[in-house]
Short mmCIF file of C-alpha atoms in Angstrom, two decimals:
data_model
loop_
_atom_site.label_atom_id
_atom_site.label_comp_id
_atom_site.label_asym_id
_atom_site.label_seq_id
_atom_site.Cartn_x
_atom_site.Cartn_y
_atom_site.Cartn_z
CA MET A 1 -4.56 9.55 -17.27
CA SER A 2 -6.32 7.60 -19.82
CA GLU A 3 -9.74 7.20 -20.96
CA ASP A 4 -9.42 3.40 -20.28
CA SER A 5 -10.86 1.22 -17.52
CA GLN A 6 -9.39 2.56 -14.22
CA ALA A 7 -9.23 0.46 -11.06
CA CYS A 8 -8.65 0.91 -7.48
CA LEU A 9 -7.52 -1.68 -4.80
CA ILE A 10 -8.51 -1.37 -1.14
CA ILE A 11 -6.43 -3.51 1.20
CA ILE A 12 -8.49 -4.10 4.37
CA GLY A 13 -6.24 -4.92 7.28
CA ASP A 14 -4.73 -3.42 10.52
CA GLU A 15 -1.99 -6.06 10.14
CA VAL A 16 -0.60 -4.31 6.89
CA LEU A 17 -0.80 -0.93 8.49
CA SER A 18 0.82 -1.86 11.64
CA GLY A 19 3.84 -3.18 9.45
CA ARG A 20 3.47 -6.78 10.68
CA THR A 21 2.42 -8.05 7.54
CA GLN A 22 3.93 -7.11 4.00
CA ASP A 23 1.13 -6.84 1.48
CA LEU A 24 1.67 -8.86 -1.49
CA ASN A 25 -1.56 -8.40 -3.29
CA LEU A 26 -1.04 -5.06 -4.77
CA ALA A 27 2.13 -6.04 -6.73
CA TYR A 28 0.19 -9.08 -8.16
CA ILE A 29 -3.10 -6.98 -9.10
CA GLY A 30 -0.85 -4.20 -10.42
CA ARG A 31 1.14 -6.54 -12.66
CA ARG A 32 -2.26 -8.27 -13.92
CA CYS A 33 -3.97 -4.84 -14.57
CA ASP A 34 -1.13 -3.90 -16.79
CA GLU A 35 -1.64 -7.18 -18.72
CA LEU A 36 -5.26 -6.65 -18.99
CA GLY A 37 -5.02 -2.95 -20.27
CA ILE A 38 -6.53 -1.62 -16.97
CA THR A 39 -5.09 1.17 -15.20
CA LEU A 40 -4.63 0.70 -11.45
CA ALA A 41 -4.84 4.29 -10.55
CA GLU A 42 -4.88 4.00 -6.78
CA ALA A 43 -4.49 1.63 -3.76
CA ARG A 44 -5.65 2.42 -0.25
CA ILE A 45 -4.89 0.41 2.69
CA ILE A 46 -7.57 0.94 5.46
CA GLU A 47 -8.05 -0.51 9.09
CA ASP A 48 -10.71 -3.11 9.92
CA ASP A 49 -13.18 -0.61 10.78
CA GLU A 50 -16.76 -0.69 9.48
CA ASP A 51 -17.31 2.96 8.99
CA ARG A 52 -14.03 3.16 7.27
CA ILE A 53 -14.67 0.41 5.03
CA VAL A 54 -18.09 1.76 4.01
CA ALA A 55 -16.93 5.16 3.33
CA CYS A 56 -13.90 4.05 1.31
CA VAL A 57 -15.72 1.59 -0.68
CA ASN A 58 -18.68 4.13 -1.64
CA GLU A 59 -16.15 6.78 -2.47
CA CYS A 60 -13.96 4.57 -4.81
CA ARG A 61 -16.85 2.73 -6.47
CA ALA A 62 -18.11 5.81 -7.66
CA LEU A 63 -14.65 6.95 -8.83
CA TYR A 64 -13.27 4.01 -10.69
CA THR A 65 -14.52 1.53 -13.29
CA TYR A 66 -13.57 -1.47 -10.92
CA VAL A 67 -12.91 -1.81 -7.30
CA PHE A 68 -11.15 -4.69 -5.82
CA THR A 69 -10.86 -5.32 -2.10
CA THR A 70 -8.66 -7.89 -0.23
CA GLY A 71 -8.89 -9.12 3.22
CA GLY A 72 -11.34 -9.61 6.00
CA ILE A 73 -13.73 -12.34 4.68
CA GLY A 74 -12.52 -15.13 6.90
CA PRO A 75 -14.47 -16.90 9.83
CA THR A 76 -13.36 -14.82 12.70
CA HIS A 77 -14.74 -11.73 14.76
CA ASP A 78 -12.20 -9.27 12.88
CA ASP A 79 -13.53 -10.36 9.57
CA ILE A 80 -15.97 -7.72 8.85
CA THR A 81 -15.64 -6.89 5.10
CA SER A 82 -18.76 -8.70 3.82
CA ALA A 83 -20.90 -7.14 6.33
CA SER A 84 -19.44 -3.73 5.70
CA ILE A 85 -19.96 -3.90 2.05
CA ALA A 86 -23.48 -5.14 2.36
CA LYS A 87 -23.86 -1.92 4.58
CA ALA A 88 -22.17 0.15 1.93
CA PHE A 89 -24.85 -0.85 -0.68
CA SER A 90 -27.64 -0.77 1.91
CA ARG A 91 -28.16 -4.55 1.18
CA LYS A 92 -28.96 -7.20 3.70
CA LEU A 93 -26.16 -9.82 4.58
CA ILE A 94 -27.67 -13.24 3.47
CA ARG A 95 -26.24 -16.73 3.65
CA HIS A 96 -25.95 -17.76 0.02
CA PRO A 97 -27.18 -21.17 -0.84
CA ASP A 98 -24.60 -21.83 -3.65
CA ALA A 99 -21.77 -20.86 -1.09
CA VAL A 100 -23.12 -23.16 1.51
CA GLU A 101 -23.36 -26.01 -1.02
CA ALA A 102 -19.74 -25.53 -2.36
CA MET A 103 -18.45 -25.49 1.33
CA ASP A 104 -20.61 -28.40 1.99
CA ASP A 105 -18.91 -30.28 -0.82
CA TYR A 106 -15.55 -29.28 0.52
CA TYR A 107 -15.68 -29.92 4.22
CA ASP A 108 -15.99 -33.50 5.80
CA THR A 109 -19.24 -34.20 7.28
CA GLY A 110 -19.78 -32.38 10.50
CA MET A 111 -17.04 -29.99 9.84
CA LEU A 112 -18.91 -27.19 8.24
CA THR A 113 -19.38 -25.27 11.54
CA GLU A 114 -21.10 -22.25 12.18
CA ALA A 115 -18.05 -20.25 12.10
CA ARG A 116 -17.16 -21.46 8.68
CA LEU A 117 -20.84 -20.63 7.65
CA LYS A 118 -19.99 -17.09 8.16
CA MET A 119 -17.86 -17.32 5.14
CA ALA A 120 -21.09 -18.00 3.07
CA GLU A 121 -22.53 -14.64 3.99
CA VAL A 122 -22.67 -12.13 1.20
CA PRO A 123 -24.81 -8.82 0.18
CA GLU A 124 -28.09 -9.73 -1.15
CA GLY A 125 -27.86 -9.85 -4.95
CA ALA A 126 -24.11 -10.46 -5.04
CA SER A 127 -22.79 -12.91 -7.43
CA LEU A 128 -20.12 -15.45 -6.05
CA ILE A 129 -16.56 -15.90 -7.15
CA ASP A 130 -15.55 -19.40 -6.88
CA ASN A 131 -12.75 -20.27 -4.57
CA PRO A 132 -10.77 -23.33 -6.14
CA VAL A 133 -8.58 -23.38 -3.22
CA SER A 134 -10.55 -23.67 -0.13
CA ALA A 135 -14.27 -23.38 -1.16
CA ALA A 136 -15.31 -20.23 0.64
CA PRO A 137 -16.07 -17.78 -1.92
CA GLY A 138 -15.54 -14.16 -2.75
CA PHE A 139 -18.22 -12.09 -4.38
CA GLN A 140 -19.05 -9.38 -6.73
CA ILE A 141 -21.61 -6.62 -6.27
CA GLU A 142 -21.80 -4.21 -9.08
CA ASN A 143 -18.35 -2.99 -9.76
CA VAL A 144 -16.96 -4.12 -6.45
CA TYR A 145 -14.96 -7.44 -6.29
CA VAL A 146 -14.42 -8.82 -2.90
CA LEU A 147 -11.35 -10.99 -2.58
CA PRO A 148 -9.66 -12.66 0.35
CA GLY A 149 -6.21 -11.46 1.66
CA VAL A 150 -4.36 -14.74 1.50
CA PRO A 151 -2.41 -14.23 -1.57
CA MET A 152 -2.50 -17.72 -3.17
CA ILE A 153 -6.23 -17.90 -2.85
CA MET A 154 -6.59 -14.21 -3.91
CA GLN A 155 -4.81 -14.94 -7.07
CA ALA A 156 -6.80 -17.87 -7.84
CA MET A 157 -9.95 -15.95 -7.72
CA PHE A 158 -8.51 -12.78 -9.38
CA GLU A 159 -7.84 -15.35 -12.47
CA ILE A 160 -11.41 -16.34 -12.39
CA ILE A 161 -12.75 -12.80 -12.63
CA SER A 162 -9.98 -11.58 -14.98
CA ASP A 163 -11.66 -12.69 -18.29
CA THR A 164 -14.88 -10.74 -17.31
CA LEU A 165 -13.01 -7.42 -16.92
CA GLN A 166 -13.05 -4.82 -19.81
CA GLY A 167 -9.45 -3.62 -20.35
CA GLY A 168 -7.80 -2.11 -23.28
CA GLU A 169 -4.42 -2.83 -25.05
CA PRO A 170 -1.90 -4.30 -22.44
CA MET A 171 0.45 -1.91 -20.86
CA LEU A 172 3.99 -2.98 -21.97
CA SER A 173 7.00 -1.92 -20.28
CA GLU A 174 10.74 -2.37 -20.63
CA SER A 175 13.63 -1.16 -18.34
CA ILE A 176 17.21 -0.27 -19.09
CA ALA A 177 19.70 -0.14 -16.12
CA SER A 178 22.81 1.96 -16.20
CA ASN A 179 25.68 2.91 -14.01
CA LEU A 180 24.99 6.60 -14.40
CA GLY A 181 23.39 8.68 -11.62
CA GLU A 182 20.09 10.21 -11.97
CA SER A 183 21.33 13.81 -12.03
CA VAL A 184 23.67 13.06 -14.68
CA MET A 185 21.11 12.02 -17.23
CA ALA A 186 18.17 14.28 -15.90
CA GLN A 187 18.37 16.90 -18.49
CA ALA A 188 18.69 14.60 -21.45
CA LEU A 189 16.10 12.45 -20.05
CA ALA A 190 13.52 15.28 -19.60
CA GLY A 191 14.15 16.08 -23.33
CA LEU A 192 13.45 12.63 -24.37
CA GLN A 193 10.28 12.48 -22.34
CA GLN A 194 9.11 15.67 -24.15
CA GLN A 195 9.61 13.98 -27.59
CA TYR A 196 7.88 10.63 -26.45
CA ALA A 197 5.13 12.05 -24.45
CA ASP A 198 3.06 8.98 -25.15
CA VAL A 199 5.67 6.84 -23.28
CA ALA A 200 5.90 7.20 -19.51
CA ILE A 201 9.49 7.06 -18.48
CA GLY A 202 10.19 6.50 -14.77
CA SER A 203 13.60 6.88 -13.28
CA TYR A 204 14.70 4.85 -10.29
CA PRO A 205 18.00 4.91 -8.46
CA TYR A 206 19.25 1.56 -7.08
CA PHE A 207 22.19 0.41 -4.77
CA LYS A 208 22.89 -3.14 -5.45
CA LYS A 209 26.04 -5.27 -4.80
CA GLY A 210 27.84 -2.10 -3.73
CA LYS A 211 27.00 -0.36 -7.01
CA LEU A 212 24.84 2.72 -7.43
CA GLY A 213 22.89 2.93 -10.88
CA VAL A 214 19.68 4.00 -12.24
CA ASN A 215 16.88 1.91 -13.77
CA LEU A 216 15.10 3.60 -16.46
CA VAL A 217 11.42 2.15 -16.79
CA MET A 218 9.37 2.71 -20.01
CA ARG A 219 5.61 2.26 -20.10
CA SER A 220 3.48 2.21 -23.16
CA ARG A 221 0.78 0.30 -25.18
CA ASP A 222 2.78 0.75 -28.30
CA ALA A 223 5.67 -1.90 -28.83
CA ALA A 224 7.18 0.07 -31.62
CA ARG A 225 7.48 3.31 -29.81
CA LEU A 226 8.74 1.46 -26.78
CA ALA A 227 11.45 -0.17 -28.77
CA GLU A 228 12.33 3.22 -30.59
CA LEU A 229 12.64 4.88 -27.15
CA GLY A 230 14.69 2.15 -25.70
CA ARG A 231 17.40 2.59 -28.38
CA ARG A 232 17.39 6.34 -27.85
CA LEU A 233 17.94 5.85 -24.09
CA GLN A 234 20.69 3.43 -24.76
CA SER A 235 22.62 5.97 -26.98
CA MET A 236 21.90 8.86 -24.41
CA ILE A 237 23.47 6.47 -21.56
CA VAL A 238 26.49 5.94 -23.94
CA ASP A 239 26.77 9.49 -25.02
CA LEU A 240 26.82 10.55 -21.33
CA GLY A 241 29.83 8.37 -20.66
CA GLY A 242 27.93 5.55 -19.20
CA GLU A 243 27.19 2.15 -20.08
CA VAL A 244 24.00 -0.30 -20.00
CA VAL A 245 24.30 -2.89 -17.25
CA GLY A 246 22.43 -5.91 -16.23
CA MET B 1 -10.74 4.69 16.24
CA SER B 2 -8.93 6.58 19.12
CA GLU B 3 -8.94 10.35 20.01
CA ASP B 4 -5.03 10.19 19.69
CA SER B 5 -3.14 11.62 16.63
CA GLN B 6 -3.93 9.86 13.54
CA ALA B 7 -1.66 9.63 10.40
CA CYS B 8 -2.02 9.00 6.82
CA LEU B 9 0.69 7.87 4.51
CA ILE B 10 0.69 8.96 0.82
CA ILE B 11 2.96 6.77 -1.32
CA ILE B 12 3.60 8.38 -4.60
CA GLY B 13 4.86 6.13 -7.30
CA ASP B 14 3.73 4.44 -10.39
CA GLU B 15 6.39 2.03 -9.85
CA VAL B 16 4.50 0.85 -6.63
CA LEU B 17 1.16 0.59 -8.39
CA SER B 18 2.57 -1.33 -11.40
CA GLY B 19 3.85 -4.08 -9.06
CA ARG B 20 7.41 -3.42 -10.25
CA THR B 21 8.69 -2.10 -6.96
CA GLN B 22 7.59 -3.54 -3.59
CA ASP B 23 6.94 -0.55 -1.20
CA LEU B 24 8.86 -0.94 2.20
CA ASN B 25 8.10 2.28 3.73
CA LEU B 26 4.60 1.52 4.94
CA ALA B 27 5.73 -1.38 7.07
CA TYR B 28 8.49 1.08 8.67
CA ILE B 29 6.34 3.97 9.32
CA GLY B 30 3.68 1.74 10.68
CA ARG B 31 5.81 0.15 13.15
CA ARG B 32 7.36 3.48 14.10
CA CYS B 33 3.85 4.98 14.36
CA ASP B 34 2.96 2.42 16.84
CA GLU B 35 5.91 3.13 18.83
CA LEU B 36 5.20 6.77 18.96
CA GLY B 37 1.58 6.13 19.80
CA ILE B 38 0.37 7.49 16.70
CA THR B 39 -2.47 5.68 14.65
CA LEU B 40 -1.41 5.15 11.21
CA ALA B 41 -5.17 5.04 9.93
CA GLU B 42 -4.68 4.85 6.19
CA ALA B 43 -2.15 4.55 3.45
CA ARG B 44 -2.79 5.52 -0.13
CA ILE B 45 -0.70 4.62 -3.07
CA ILE B 46 -1.13 6.99 -6.04
CA GLU B 47 0.23 7.77 -9.32
CA ASP B 48 2.94 10.39 -10.45
CA ASP B 49 0.21 12.68 -11.58
CA GLU B 50 -0.21 16.31 -10.35
CA ASP B 51 -3.97 16.47 -10.08
CA ARG B 52 -3.88 13.35 -8.08
CA ILE B 53 -1.24 14.41 -5.82
CA VAL B 54 -2.88 17.70 -5.18
CA ALA B 55 -6.32 16.23 -4.52
CA CYS B 56 -4.90 13.45 -2.24
CA VAL B 57 -2.87 15.82 -0.23
CA ASN B 58 -5.55 18.27 0.35
CA GLU B 59 -8.10 15.65 1.36
CA CYS B 60 -5.85 13.90 3.66
CA ARG B 61 -4.35 17.02 5.43
CA ALA B 62 -7.64 17.98 6.48
CA LEU B 63 -8.73 14.54 7.76
CA TYR B 64 -5.52 13.46 9.73
CA THR B 65 -3.18 15.08 12.24
CA TYR B 66 -0.22 13.95 10.21
CA VAL B 67 0.39 13.37 6.46
CA PHE B 68 3.64 11.58 5.39
CA THR B 69 4.35 11.32 1.77
CA THR B 70 7.11 9.21 0.13
CA GLY B 71 8.67 9.37 -3.26
CA GLY B 72 9.01 11.68 -6.15
CA ILE B 73 11.48 14.38 -4.72
CA GLY B 74 14.65 13.21 -6.88
CA PRO B 75 16.34 15.27 -9.54
CA THR B 76 14.52 13.78 -12.78
CA HIS B 77 11.49 14.88 -14.73
CA ASP B 78 9.12 12.19 -13.09
CA ASP B 79 9.74 13.71 -9.71
CA ILE B 80 6.76 16.16 -9.38
CA THR B 81 6.13 15.74 -5.65
CA SER B 82 7.54 19.13 -4.46
CA ALA B 83 5.97 21.12 -7.03
CA SER B 84 2.61 19.30 -6.55
CA ILE B 85 2.66 20.13 -3.03
CA ALA B 86 3.41 23.63 -3.54
CA LYS B 87 0.40 23.82 -5.67
CA ALA B 88 -1.88 21.86 -3.09
CA PHE B 89 -0.87 24.76 -0.61
CA SER B 90 -1.14 27.42 -3.24
CA ARG B 91 2.58 28.36 -2.51
CA LYS B 92 5.20 29.30 -4.70
CA LEU B 93 7.95 26.66 -5.31
CA ILE B 94 11.27 28.30 -4.29
CA ARG B 95 15.01 27.26 -4.16
CA HIS B 96 15.74 27.00 -0.45
CA PRO B 97 19.10 28.65 0.35
CA ASP B 98 19.75 26.36 3.24
CA ALA B 99 19.14 23.28 0.96
CA VAL B 100 21.62 24.75 -1.61
CA GLU B 101 24.10 25.09 1.06
CA ALA B 102 23.88 21.71 2.40
CA MET B 103 24.09 20.40 -1.07
CA ASP B 104 26.93 22.58 -1.87
CA ASP B 105 28.77 21.15 1.20
CA TYR B 106 27.98 17.55 0.15
CA TYR B 107 28.87 17.66 -3.58
CA ASP B 108 32.47 18.00 -4.91
CA THR B 109 33.17 21.44 -6.56
CA GLY B 110 31.28 21.63 -9.93
CA MET B 111 29.11 18.58 -9.15
CA LEU B 112 26.16 20.56 -7.83
CA THR B 113 24.46 20.73 -11.25
CA GLU B 114 21.20 22.29 -12.26
CA ALA B 115 19.31 18.80 -11.99
CA ARG B 116 20.57 18.44 -8.54
CA LEU B 117 19.44 21.95 -7.66
CA LYS B 118 15.99 20.99 -8.34
CA MET B 119 16.14 18.77 -5.13
CA ALA B 120 16.55 22.12 -3.24
CA GLU B 121 13.20 23.42 -4.48
CA VAL B 122 10.51 23.37 -1.79
CA PRO B 123 7.13 25.31 -1.28
CA GLU B 124 7.66 28.93 0.08
CA GLY B 125 7.52 28.76 3.85
CA ALA B 126 8.29 25.13 4.20
CA SER B 127 10.92 23.77 6.88
CA LEU B 128 13.63 21.66 5.55
CA ILE B 129 14.23 18.18 7.05
CA ASP B 130 17.76 17.24 7.06
CA ASN B 131 19.10 14.31 4.88
CA PRO B 132 22.17 12.90 6.82
CA VAL B 133 22.71 10.43 3.82
CA SER B 134 23.09 12.25 0.60
CA ALA B 135 22.22 15.93 1.41
CA ALA B 136 19.06 16.75 -0.54
CA PRO B 137 16.47 17.61 2.11
CA GLY B 138 12.83 16.54 2.67
CA PHE B 139 10.45 19.32 3.95
CA GLN B 140 7.47 19.89 6.24
CA ILE B 141 4.66 22.24 5.45
CA GLU B 142 1.94 22.59 8.11
CA ASN B 143 0.92 19.00 8.88
CA VAL B 144 2.50 17.54 5.75
CA TYR B 145 5.88 15.52 5.97
CA VAL B 146 7.58 15.17 2.55
CA LEU B 147 9.96 12.40 2.32
CA PRO B 148 12.03 10.31 -0.16
CA GLY B 149 11.19 7.13 -1.56
CA VAL B 150 14.64 5.23 -0.93
CA PRO B 151 14.03 3.45 2.28
CA MET B 152 17.37 4.11 3.87
CA ILE B 153 17.15 7.95 3.49
CA MET B 154 13.33 7.80 4.34
CA GLN B 155 14.24 6.20 7.69
CA ALA B 156 16.92 8.56 8.52
CA MET B 157 14.70 11.48 7.91
CA PHE B 158 11.69 10.02 9.83
CA GLU B 159 14.01 9.34 12.83
CA ILE B 160 14.83 13.25 12.78
CA ILE B 161 11.10 14.34 12.65
CA SER B 162 10.03 11.71 15.15
CA ASP B 163 10.86 13.62 18.15
CA THR B 164 8.63 16.48 17.12
CA LEU B 165 5.59 14.21 16.53
CA GLN B 166 2.89 14.38 19.11
CA GLY B 167 1.91 10.62 19.96
CA GLY B 168 0.23 9.13 22.86
CA GLU B 169 1.05 5.88 24.88
CA PRO B 170 2.95 3.34 22.54
CA MET B 171 0.74 0.69 20.96
CA LEU B 172 1.94 -2.63 22.20
CA SER B 173 1.56 -5.91 20.55
CA GLU B 174 1.97 -9.28 21.31
CA SER B 175 1.31 -12.56 19.16
CA ILE B 176 0.63 -16.14 19.89
CA ALA B 177 0.70 -18.78 17.16
CA SER B 178 -1.22 -22.03 17.28
CA ASN B 179 -1.75 -25.23 15.28
CA LEU B 180 -5.45 -24.64 15.27
CA GLY B 181 -7.48 -23.55 12.25
CA GLU B 182 -9.34 -20.23 12.63
CA SER B 183 -12.82 -21.74 12.38
CA VAL B 184 -12.04 -23.98 15.45
CA MET B 185 -11.41 -21.05 17.61
CA ALA B 186 -13.62 -18.47 16.00
CA GLN B 187 -16.54 -18.65 18.80
CA ALA B 188 -14.18 -18.66 21.75
CA LEU B 189 -12.27 -15.95 20.25
CA ALA B 190 -15.26 -13.71 19.40
CA GLY B 191 -16.25 -14.28 23.26
CA LEU B 192 -12.86 -13.35 24.53
CA GLN B 193 -12.77 -10.25 22.11
CA GLN B 194 -16.15 -9.10 23.94
CA GLN B 195 -14.60 -9.53 27.26
CA TYR B 196 -11.35 -7.60 26.23
CA ALA B 197 -12.86 -4.87 24.07
CA ASP B 198 -10.07 -2.63 24.76
CA VAL B 199 -7.74 -5.03 23.27
CA ALA B 200 -7.98 -5.35 19.33
CA ILE B 201 -7.32 -9.24 18.60
CA GLY B 202 -6.59 -10.06 14.95
CA SER B 203 -6.56 -13.55 13.71
CA TYR B 204 -4.24 -14.31 10.59
CA PRO B 205 -3.97 -17.73 9.04
CA TYR B 206 -0.62 -19.01 7.92
CA PHE B 207 1.05 -21.79 6.13
CA LYS B 208 4.55 -22.18 6.96
CA LYS B 209 7.09 -25.20 6.43
CA GLY B 210 3.93 -27.36 5.33
CA LYS B 211 2.05 -26.60 8.38
CA LEU B 212 -1.29 -24.49 8.87
CA GLY B 213 -2.02 -22.64 11.89
CA VAL B 214 -3.21 -19.22 13.12
CA ASN B 215 -1.30 -16.36 14.54
CA LEU B 216 -3.32 -14.15 16.93
CA VAL B 217 -2.12 -10.85 17.39
CA MET B 218 -3.13 -8.65 20.34
CA ARG B 219 -2.88 -4.72 20.22
CA SER B 220 -3.33 -2.49 23.17
CA ARG B 221 -1.74 0.38 24.95
CA ASP B 222 -2.18 -1.53 28.34
CA ALA B 223 0.65 -3.97 29.11
CA ALA B 224 -1.30 -5.70 31.88
CA ARG B 225 -4.18 -6.25 29.94
CA LEU B 226 -2.21 -7.60 27.14
CA ALA B 227 -0.49 -10.09 29.40
CA GLU B 228 -3.79 -11.16 30.92
CA LEU B 229 -5.45 -11.79 27.51
CA GLY B 230 -2.42 -13.55 26.37
CA ARG B 231 -2.77 -16.03 29.28
CA ARG B 232 -6.66 -16.47 28.50
CA LEU B 233 -5.85 -16.98 24.74
CA GLN B 234 -3.30 -19.76 25.62
CA SER B 235 -5.70 -21.59 27.82
CA MET B 236 -8.41 -21.23 25.02
CA ILE B 237 -5.95 -22.91 22.70
CA VAL B 238 -5.26 -25.67 25.07
CA ASP B 239 -8.87 -26.21 26.07
CA LEU B 240 -9.80 -26.61 22.29
CA GLY B 241 -7.17 -29.28 21.85
CA GLY B 242 -4.40 -27.37 20.17
CA GLU B 243 -1.01 -26.02 21.19
CA VAL B 244 0.93 -22.81 21.22
CA VAL B 245 3.73 -23.07 18.75
CA GLY B 246 6.61 -21.03 17.71
#
């Protein structure tokens, strides 16, 4: 674990836990955190349940530099994230005038219904995160960033906040695929991992187009070390009688 | 939250957190838990890091009836799940004779290398979970079930253990798609949710083939209540000027 900024993603949604909806937000935020030099150390997927949201947010905001949440900020009865986060911070839930104004601009006259106005409710003292797609904002309160579940809108909001997040050097990664099995290279790989303790090497078997192989993924903030280890891994593969593929 | 068996899934893998690999095991286990009448209450995705694995497993096994882990039980240096779980339970890591025998049957003579034998290591006292695909087993220790990350093998092992898990009535679900927006139906929907407090209604906007709409998902263990609410929701959609689609 590094000394850098560490983040946690909380995905709020029964539909993800039931297997009905495939979450796509973790992959996006994971990739962006790497680029921003922030370690996404954990993700939790929890039910749409007030007690669970309150407990999880309070635990994670004490543990991590940044907490991102996705899901549960729409207009319907099952959207309880904003109210739950207000409760986690012991704040009142208020209708934010700037959110109302942004939504009033966005909707045709008469279409800003009471249901939609629910999306203007945030914990008192929270800062809004603009929604360039459909007006209803996200918000930030201390180190917690509350984002929607719809990937396109979540991504647009994440880009807006990304400039304000304190990261380090970007995490770089390179991968090398080979036609060798994991077991064949395990010993040599462990030796190289010891020599390059500053580069994390992951080994991931795959089965693609009828062929077995292994993807070796190197992760480091140092491009030179990454390139050097890449050459060593390629030699290792050839020495073991395999070849680099893909 | 119900009084029934509650489960937690711990996905161990840097490659999922980095966004490089899309997890598919949560969706499978979520669906199977519904069928088995077990509530999958939470999933956590954590780094390949011994301290984190130990802390997470110990926290979750105290909280939930069942804990499933996926990932990190292969032959390479980054596969540290078995050793970490032994540590979480303060047990020694031993080479299980039955695992060695199963793998010896599976591999050709001379192919059961030291690297592969690492996959026969489990915490002392753990029960093996057979691997009908590629021999190297998973294991169970108390309420923790340790499974591989490769979906095909994970699924085969999950089916083997599923008969031994204590569930309740299966969770049933039905969904109704309509061409109405969420905000239009929010109020009527909240009213029906109050009347049918025993059925969870989730509302999920979608954008498919250029059309906006909402998927309403009902979840309950009572088929009759589900059918009754389904008819009410269909009427609601029509009364609000929309139609049921798909």
